[in-house]
PDB file of N, CA and C in Angstrom:
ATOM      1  N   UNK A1348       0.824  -1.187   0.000  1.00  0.00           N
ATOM      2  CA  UNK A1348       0.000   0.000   0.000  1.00  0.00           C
ATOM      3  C   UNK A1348       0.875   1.261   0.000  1.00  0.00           C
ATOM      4  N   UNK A1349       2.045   1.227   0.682  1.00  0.00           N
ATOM      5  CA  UNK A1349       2.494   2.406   0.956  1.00  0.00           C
ATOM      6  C   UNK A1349       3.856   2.657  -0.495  1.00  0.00           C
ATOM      7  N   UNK A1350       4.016   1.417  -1.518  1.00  0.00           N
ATOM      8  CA  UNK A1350       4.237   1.580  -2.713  1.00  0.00           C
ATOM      9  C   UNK A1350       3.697   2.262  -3.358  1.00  0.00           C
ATOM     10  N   UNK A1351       2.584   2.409  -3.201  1.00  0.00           N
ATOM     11  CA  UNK A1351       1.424   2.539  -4.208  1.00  0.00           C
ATOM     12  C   UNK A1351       0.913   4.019  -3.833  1.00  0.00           C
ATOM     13  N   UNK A1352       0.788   5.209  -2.663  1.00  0.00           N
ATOM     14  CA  UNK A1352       0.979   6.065  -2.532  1.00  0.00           C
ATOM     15  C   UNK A1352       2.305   6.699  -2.677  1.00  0.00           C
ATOM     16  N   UNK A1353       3.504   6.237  -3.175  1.00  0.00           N
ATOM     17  CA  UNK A1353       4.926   6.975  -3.130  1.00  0.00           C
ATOM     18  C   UNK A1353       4.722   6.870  -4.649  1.00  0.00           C
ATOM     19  N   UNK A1354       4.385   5.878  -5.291  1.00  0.00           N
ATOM     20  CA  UNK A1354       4.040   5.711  -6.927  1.00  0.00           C
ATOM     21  C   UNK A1354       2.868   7.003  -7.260  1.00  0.00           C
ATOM     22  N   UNK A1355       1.756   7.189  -6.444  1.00  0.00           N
ATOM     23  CA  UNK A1355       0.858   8.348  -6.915  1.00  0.00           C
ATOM     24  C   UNK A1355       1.990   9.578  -6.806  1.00  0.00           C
ATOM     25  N   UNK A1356       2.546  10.090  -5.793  1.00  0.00           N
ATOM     26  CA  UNK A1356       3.240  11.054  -5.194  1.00  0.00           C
ATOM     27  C   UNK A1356       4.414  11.003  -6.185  1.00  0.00           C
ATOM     28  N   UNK A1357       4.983  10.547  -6.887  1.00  0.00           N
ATOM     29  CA  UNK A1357       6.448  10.504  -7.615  1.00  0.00           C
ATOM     30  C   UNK A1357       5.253  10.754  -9.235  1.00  0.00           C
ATOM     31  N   UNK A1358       4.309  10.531  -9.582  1.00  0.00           N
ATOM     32  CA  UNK A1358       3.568  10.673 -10.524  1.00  0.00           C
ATOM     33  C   UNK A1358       2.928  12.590 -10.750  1.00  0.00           C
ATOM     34  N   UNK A1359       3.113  12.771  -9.391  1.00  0.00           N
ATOM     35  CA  UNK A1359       2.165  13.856  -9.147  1.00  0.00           C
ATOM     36  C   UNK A1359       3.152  14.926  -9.336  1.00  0.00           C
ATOM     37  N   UNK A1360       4.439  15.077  -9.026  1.00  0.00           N
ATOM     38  CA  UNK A1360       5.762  16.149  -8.994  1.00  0.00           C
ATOM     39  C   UNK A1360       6.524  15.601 -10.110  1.00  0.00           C
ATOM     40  N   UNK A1361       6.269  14.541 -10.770  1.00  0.00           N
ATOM     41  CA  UNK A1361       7.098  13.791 -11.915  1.00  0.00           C
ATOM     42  C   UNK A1361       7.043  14.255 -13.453  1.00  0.00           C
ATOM     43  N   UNK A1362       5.658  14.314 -13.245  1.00  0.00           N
ATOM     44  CA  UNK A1362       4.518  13.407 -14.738  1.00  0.00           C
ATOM     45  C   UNK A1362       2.886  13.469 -14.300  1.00  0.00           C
ATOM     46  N   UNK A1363       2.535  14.175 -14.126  1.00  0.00           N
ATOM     47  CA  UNK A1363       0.797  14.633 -13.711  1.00  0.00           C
ATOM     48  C   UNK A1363      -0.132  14.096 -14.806  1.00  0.00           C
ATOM     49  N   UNK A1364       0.191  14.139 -16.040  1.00  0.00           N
ATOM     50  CA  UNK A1364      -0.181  14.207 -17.118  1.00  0.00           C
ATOM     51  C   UNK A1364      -0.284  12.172 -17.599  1.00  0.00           C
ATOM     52  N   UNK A1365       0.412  11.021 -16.935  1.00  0.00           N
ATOM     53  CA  UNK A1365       0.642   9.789 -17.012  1.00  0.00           C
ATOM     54  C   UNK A1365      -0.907   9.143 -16.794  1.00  0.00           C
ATOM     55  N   UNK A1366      -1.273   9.711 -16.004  1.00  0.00           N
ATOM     56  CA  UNK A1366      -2.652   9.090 -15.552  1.00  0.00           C
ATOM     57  C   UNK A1366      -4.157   9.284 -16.718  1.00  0.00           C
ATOM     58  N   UNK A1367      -4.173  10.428 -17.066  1.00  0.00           N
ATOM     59  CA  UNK A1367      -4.888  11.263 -18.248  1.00  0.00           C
ATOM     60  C   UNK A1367      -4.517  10.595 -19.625  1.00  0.00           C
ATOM     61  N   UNK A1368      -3.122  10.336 -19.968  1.00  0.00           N
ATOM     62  CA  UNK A1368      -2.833   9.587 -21.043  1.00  0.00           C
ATOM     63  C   UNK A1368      -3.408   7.998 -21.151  1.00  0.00           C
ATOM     64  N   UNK A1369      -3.345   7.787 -19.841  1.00  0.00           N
ATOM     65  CA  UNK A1369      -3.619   5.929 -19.828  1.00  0.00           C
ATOM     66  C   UNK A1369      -4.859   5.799 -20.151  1.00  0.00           C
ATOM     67  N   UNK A1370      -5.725   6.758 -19.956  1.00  0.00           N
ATOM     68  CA  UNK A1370      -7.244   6.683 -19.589  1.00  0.00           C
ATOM     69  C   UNK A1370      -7.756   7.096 -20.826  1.00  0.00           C
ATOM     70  N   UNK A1371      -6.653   7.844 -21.675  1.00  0.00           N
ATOM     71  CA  UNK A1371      -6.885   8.385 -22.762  1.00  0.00           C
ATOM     72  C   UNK A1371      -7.063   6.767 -23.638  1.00  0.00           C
ATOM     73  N   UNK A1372      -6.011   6.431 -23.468  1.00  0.00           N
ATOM     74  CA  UNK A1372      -5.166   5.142 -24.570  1.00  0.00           C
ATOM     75  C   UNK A1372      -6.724   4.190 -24.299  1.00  0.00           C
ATOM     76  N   UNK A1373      -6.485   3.997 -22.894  1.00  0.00           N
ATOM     77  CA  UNK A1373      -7.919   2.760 -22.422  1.00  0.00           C
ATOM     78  C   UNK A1373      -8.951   2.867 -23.447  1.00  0.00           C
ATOM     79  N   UNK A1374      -9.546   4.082 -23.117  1.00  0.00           N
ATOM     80  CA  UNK A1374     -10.724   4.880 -24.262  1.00  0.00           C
ATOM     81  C   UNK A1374     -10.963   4.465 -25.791  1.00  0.00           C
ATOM     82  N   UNK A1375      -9.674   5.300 -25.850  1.00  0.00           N
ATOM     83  CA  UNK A1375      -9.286   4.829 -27.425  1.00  0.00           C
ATOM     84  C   UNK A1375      -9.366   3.632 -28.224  1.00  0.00           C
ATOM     85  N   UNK A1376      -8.599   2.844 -27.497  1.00  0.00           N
ATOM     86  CA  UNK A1376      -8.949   1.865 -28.145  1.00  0.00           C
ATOM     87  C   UNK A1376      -9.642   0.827 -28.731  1.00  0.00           C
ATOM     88  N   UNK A1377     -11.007   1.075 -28.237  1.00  0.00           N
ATOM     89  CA  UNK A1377     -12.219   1.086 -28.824  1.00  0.00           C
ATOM     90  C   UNK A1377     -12.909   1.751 -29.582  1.00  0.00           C
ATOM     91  N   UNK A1378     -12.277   2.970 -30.256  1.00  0.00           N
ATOM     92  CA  UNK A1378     -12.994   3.883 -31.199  1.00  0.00           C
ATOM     93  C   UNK A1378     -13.456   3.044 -32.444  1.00  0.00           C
ATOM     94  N   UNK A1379     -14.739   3.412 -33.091  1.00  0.00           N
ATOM     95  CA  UNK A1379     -14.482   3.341 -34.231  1.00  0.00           C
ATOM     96  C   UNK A1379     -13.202   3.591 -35.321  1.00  0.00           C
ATOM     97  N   UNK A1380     -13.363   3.037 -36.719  1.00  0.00           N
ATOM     98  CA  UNK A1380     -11.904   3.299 -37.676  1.00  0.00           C
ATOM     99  C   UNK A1380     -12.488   4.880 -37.786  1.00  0.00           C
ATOM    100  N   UNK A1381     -13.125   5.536 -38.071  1.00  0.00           N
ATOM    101  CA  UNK A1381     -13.891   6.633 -38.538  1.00  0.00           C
ATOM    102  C   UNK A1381     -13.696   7.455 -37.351  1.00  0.00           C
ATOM    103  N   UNK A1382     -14.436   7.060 -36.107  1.00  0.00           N
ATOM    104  CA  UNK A1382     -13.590   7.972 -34.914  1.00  0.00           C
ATOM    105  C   UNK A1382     -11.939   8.047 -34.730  1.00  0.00           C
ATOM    106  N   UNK A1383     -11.311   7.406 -34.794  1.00  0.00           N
ATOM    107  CA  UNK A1383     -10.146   6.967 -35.052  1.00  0.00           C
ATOM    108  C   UNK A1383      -8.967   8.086 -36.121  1.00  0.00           C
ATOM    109  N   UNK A1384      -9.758   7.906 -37.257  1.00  0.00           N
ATOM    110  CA  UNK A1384      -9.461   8.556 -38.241  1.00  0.00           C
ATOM    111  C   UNK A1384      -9.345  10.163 -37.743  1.00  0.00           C
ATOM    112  N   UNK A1385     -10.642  10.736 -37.610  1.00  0.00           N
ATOM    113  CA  UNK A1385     -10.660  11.870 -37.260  1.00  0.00           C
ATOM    114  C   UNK A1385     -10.178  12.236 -36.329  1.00  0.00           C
ATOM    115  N   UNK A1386      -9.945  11.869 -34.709  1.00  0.00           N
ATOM    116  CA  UNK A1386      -9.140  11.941 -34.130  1.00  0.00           C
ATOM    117  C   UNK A1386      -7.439  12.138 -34.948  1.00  0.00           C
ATOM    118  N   UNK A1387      -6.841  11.503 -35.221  1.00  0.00           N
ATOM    119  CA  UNK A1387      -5.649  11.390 -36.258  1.00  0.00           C
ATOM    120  C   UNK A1387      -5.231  12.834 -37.449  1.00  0.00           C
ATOM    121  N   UNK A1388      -6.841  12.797 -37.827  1.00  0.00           N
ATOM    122  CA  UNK A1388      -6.639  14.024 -39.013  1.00  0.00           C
ATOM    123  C   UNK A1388      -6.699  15.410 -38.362  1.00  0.00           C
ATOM    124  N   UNK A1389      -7.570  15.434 -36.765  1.00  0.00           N
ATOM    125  CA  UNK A1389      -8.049  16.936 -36.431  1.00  0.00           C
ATOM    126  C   UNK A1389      -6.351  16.938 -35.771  1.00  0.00           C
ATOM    127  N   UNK A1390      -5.411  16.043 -35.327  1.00  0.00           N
ATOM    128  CA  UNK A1390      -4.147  16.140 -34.571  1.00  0.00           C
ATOM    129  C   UNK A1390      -3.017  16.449 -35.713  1.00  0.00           C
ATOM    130  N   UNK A1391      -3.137  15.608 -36.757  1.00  0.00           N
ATOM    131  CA  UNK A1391      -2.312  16.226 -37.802  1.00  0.00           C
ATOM    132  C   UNK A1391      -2.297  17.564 -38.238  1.00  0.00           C
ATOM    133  N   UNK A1392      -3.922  18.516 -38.478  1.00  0.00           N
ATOM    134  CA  UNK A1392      -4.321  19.298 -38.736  1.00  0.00           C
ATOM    135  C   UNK A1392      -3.443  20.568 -37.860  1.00  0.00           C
ATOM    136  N   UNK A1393      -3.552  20.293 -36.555  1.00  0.00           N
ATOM    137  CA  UNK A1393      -2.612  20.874 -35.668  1.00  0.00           C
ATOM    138  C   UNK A1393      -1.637  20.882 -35.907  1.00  0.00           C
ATOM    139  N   UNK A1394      -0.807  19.926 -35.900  1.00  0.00           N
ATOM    140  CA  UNK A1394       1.057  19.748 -36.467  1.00  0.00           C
ATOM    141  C   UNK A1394       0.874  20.082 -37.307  1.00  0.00           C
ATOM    142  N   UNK A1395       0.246  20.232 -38.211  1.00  0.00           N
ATOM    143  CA  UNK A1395       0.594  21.002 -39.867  1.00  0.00           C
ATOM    144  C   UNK A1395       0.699  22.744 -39.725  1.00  0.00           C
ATOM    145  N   UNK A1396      -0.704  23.422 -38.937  1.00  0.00           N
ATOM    146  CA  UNK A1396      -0.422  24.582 -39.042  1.00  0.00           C
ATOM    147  C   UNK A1396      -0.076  24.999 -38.033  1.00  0.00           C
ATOM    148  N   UNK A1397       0.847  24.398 -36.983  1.00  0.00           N
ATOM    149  CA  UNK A1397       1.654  24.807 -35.943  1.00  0.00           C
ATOM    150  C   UNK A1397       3.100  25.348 -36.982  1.00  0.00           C
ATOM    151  N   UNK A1398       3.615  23.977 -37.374  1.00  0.00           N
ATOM    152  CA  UNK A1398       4.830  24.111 -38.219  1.00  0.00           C
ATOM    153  C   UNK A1398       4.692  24.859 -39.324  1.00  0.00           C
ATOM    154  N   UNK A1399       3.712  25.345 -39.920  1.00  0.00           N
ATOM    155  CA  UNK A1399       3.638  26.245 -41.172  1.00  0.00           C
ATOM    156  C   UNK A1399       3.754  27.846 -40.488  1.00  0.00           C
ATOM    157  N   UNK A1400       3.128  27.922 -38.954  1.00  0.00           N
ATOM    158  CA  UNK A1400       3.051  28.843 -38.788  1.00  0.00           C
ATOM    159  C   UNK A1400       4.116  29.458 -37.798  1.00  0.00           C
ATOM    160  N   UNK A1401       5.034  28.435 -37.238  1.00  0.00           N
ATOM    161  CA  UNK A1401       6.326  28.876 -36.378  1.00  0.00           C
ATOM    162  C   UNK A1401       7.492  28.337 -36.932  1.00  0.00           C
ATOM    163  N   UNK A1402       7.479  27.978 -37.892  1.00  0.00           N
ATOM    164  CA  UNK A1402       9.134  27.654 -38.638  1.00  0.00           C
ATOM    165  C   UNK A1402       8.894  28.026 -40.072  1.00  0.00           C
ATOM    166  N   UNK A1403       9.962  29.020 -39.667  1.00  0.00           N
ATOM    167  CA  UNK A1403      10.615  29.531 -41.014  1.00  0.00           C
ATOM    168  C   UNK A1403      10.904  28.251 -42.084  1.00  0.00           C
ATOM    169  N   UNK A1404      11.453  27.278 -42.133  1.00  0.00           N
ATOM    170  CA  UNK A1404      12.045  26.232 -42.572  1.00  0.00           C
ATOM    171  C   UNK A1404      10.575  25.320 -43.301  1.00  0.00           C
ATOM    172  N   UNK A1405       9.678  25.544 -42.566  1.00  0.00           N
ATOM    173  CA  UNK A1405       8.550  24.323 -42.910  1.00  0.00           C
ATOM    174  C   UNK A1405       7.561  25.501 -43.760  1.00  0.00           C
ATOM    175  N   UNK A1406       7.380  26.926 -43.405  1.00  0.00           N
ATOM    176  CA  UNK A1406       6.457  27.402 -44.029  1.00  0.00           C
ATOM    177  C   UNK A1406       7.337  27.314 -45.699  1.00  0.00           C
ATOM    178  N   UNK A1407       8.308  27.520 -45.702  1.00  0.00           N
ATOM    179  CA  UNK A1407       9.217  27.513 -46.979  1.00  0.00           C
ATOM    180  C   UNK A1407       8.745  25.984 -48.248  1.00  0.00           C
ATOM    181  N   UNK A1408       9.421  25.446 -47.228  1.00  0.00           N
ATOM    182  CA  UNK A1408       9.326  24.270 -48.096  1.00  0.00           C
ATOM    183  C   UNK A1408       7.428  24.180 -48.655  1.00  0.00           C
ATOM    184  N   UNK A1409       6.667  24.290 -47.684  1.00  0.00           N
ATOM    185  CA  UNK A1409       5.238  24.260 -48.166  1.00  0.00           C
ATOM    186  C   UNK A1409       4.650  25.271 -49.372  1.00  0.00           C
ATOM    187  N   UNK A1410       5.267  26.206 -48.935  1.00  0.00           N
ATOM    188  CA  UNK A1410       5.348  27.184 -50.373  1.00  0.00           C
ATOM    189  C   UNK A1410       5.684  27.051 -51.714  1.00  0.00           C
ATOM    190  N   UNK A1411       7.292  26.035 -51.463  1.00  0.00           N
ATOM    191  CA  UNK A1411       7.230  26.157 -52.578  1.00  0.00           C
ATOM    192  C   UNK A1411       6.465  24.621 -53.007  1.00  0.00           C
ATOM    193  N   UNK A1412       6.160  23.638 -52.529  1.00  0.00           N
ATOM    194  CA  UNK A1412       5.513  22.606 -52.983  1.00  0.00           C
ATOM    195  C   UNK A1412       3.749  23.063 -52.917  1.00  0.00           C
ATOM    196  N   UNK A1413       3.465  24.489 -53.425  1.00  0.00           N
ATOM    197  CA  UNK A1413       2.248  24.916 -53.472  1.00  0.00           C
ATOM    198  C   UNK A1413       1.279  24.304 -51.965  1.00  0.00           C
ATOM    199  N   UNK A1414       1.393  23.870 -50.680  1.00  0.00           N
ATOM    200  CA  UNK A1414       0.832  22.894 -49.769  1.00  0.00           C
ATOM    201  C   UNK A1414       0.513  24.364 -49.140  1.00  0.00           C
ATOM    202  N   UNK A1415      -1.046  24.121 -48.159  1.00  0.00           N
ATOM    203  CA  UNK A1415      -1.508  24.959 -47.248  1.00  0.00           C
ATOM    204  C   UNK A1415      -2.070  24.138 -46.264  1.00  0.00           C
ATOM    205  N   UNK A1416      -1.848  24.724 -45.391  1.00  0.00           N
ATOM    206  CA  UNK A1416      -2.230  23.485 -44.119  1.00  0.00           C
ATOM    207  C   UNK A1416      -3.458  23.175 -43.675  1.00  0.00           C
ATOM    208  N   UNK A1417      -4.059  25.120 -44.424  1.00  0.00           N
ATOM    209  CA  UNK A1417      -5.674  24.958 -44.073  1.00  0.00           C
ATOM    210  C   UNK A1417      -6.352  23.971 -45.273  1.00  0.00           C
ATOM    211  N   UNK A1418      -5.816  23.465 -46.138  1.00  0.00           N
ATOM    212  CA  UNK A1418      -6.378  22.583 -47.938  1.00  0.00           C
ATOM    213  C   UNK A1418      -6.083  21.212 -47.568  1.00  0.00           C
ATOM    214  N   UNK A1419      -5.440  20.708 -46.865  1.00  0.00           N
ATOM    215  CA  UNK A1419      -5.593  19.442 -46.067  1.00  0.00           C
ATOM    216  C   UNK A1419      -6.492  18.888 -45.369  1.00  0.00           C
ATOM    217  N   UNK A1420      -7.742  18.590 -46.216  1.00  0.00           N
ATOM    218  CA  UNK A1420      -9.102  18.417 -45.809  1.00  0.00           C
ATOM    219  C   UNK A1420      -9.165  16.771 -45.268  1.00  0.00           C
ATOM    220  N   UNK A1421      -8.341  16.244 -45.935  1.00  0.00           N
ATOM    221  CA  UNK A1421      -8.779  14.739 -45.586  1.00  0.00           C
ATOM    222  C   UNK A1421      -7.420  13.760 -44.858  1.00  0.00           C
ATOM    223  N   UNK A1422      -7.268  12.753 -44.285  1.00  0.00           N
ATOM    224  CA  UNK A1422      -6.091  11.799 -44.123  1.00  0.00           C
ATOM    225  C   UNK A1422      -5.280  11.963 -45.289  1.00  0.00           C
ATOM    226  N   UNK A1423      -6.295  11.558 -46.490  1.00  0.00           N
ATOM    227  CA  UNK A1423      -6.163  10.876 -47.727  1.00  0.00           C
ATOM    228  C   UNK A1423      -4.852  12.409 -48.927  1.00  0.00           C
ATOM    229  N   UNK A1424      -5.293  13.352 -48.181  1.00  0.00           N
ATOM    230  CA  UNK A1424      -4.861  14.697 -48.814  1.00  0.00           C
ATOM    231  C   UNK A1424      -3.231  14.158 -48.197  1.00  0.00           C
ATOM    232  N   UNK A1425      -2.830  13.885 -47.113  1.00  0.00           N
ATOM    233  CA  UNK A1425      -1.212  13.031 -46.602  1.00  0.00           C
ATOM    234  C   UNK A1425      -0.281  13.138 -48.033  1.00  0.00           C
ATOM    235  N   UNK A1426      -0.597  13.197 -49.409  1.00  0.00           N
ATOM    236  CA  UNK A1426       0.248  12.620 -50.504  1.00  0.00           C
ATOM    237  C   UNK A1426       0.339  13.998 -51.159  1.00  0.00           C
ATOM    238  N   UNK A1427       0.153  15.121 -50.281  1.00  0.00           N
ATOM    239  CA  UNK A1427       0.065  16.493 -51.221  1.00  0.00           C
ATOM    240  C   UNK A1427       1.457  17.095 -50.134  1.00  0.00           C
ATOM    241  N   UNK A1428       1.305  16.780 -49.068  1.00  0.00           N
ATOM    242  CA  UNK A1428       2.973  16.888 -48.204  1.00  0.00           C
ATOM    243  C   UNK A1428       4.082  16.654 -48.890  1.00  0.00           C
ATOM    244  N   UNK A1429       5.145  17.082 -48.723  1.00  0.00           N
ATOM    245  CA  UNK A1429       6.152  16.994 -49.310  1.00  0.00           C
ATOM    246  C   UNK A1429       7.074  16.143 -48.206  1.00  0.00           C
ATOM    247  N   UNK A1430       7.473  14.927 -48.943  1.00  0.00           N
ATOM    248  CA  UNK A1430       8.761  14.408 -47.925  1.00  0.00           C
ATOM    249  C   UNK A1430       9.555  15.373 -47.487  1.00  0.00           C
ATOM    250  N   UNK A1431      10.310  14.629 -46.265  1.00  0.00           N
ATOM    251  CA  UNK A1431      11.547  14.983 -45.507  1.00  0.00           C
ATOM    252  C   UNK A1431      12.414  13.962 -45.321  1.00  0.00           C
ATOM    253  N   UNK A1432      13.445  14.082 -45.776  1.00  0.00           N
ATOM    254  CA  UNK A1432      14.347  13.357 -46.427  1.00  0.00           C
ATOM    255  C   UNK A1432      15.644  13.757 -45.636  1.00  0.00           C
ATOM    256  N   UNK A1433      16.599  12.900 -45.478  1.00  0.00           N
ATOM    257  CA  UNK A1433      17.944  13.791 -44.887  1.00  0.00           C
ATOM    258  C   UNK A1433      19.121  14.420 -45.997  1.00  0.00           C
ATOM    259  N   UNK A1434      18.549  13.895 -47.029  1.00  0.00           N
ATOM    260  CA  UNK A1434      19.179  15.158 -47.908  1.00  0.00           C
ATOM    261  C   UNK A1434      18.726  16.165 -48.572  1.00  0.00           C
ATOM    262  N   UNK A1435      16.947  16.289 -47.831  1.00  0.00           N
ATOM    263  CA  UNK A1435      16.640  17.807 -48.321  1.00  0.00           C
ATOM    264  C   UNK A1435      16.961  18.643 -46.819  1.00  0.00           C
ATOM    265  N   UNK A1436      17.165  17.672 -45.820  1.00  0.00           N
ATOM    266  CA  UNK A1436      17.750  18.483 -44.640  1.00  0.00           C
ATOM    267  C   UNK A1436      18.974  18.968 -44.986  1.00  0.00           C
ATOM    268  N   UNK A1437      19.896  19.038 -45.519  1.00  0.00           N
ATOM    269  CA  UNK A1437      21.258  18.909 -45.522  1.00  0.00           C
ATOM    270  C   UNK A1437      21.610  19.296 -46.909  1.00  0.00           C
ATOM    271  N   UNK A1438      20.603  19.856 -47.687  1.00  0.00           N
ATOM    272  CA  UNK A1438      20.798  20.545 -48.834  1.00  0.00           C
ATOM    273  C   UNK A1438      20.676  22.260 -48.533  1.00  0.00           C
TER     274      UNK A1438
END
């Protein structure tokens, strides 16, 4: 028992956020493919116009491969991204 309160307490000043994730994952994994999906596309949707909109480096490259982060309507739109490659890093 007294494991098991030093485990909450090392969770709580550690990692607060461990408990919320598990419960998240639990959840999840019963979604529908369709809940699933969208979950996936509204999170990509985020990483896309985070990085278009705070790196110099990513709004570039999207420019010039004509890509907008808000025209990424679907999963399926994924093939209008432009790879990242380690020799377009290093070019």
């Amino acid at each position: 028992m007294l494991h098991k309160l030093i485990y909450k307490l090392g969770l709580f000043f550690r990692n607060n956020k461990i408990e919320k994730n598990v419960e998240f994952l639990l959840e999840s994994q019963y979604w529908t493919l369709e809940k699933l999906e969208a979950y996936q596309f509204k999170r990509l949707s985020a990483l896309l116009s985070t990085a278009y909109d705070n790196s110099e480096y990513y709004r570039k490259i999207f420019q010039k491969h004509n890509v907008i982060p808000s025209e990424i309507e679907s999963l399926s739109d994924i093939g209008k991204l432009p790879l990242l490659t380690k020799s377009t890093l290093l070019a």
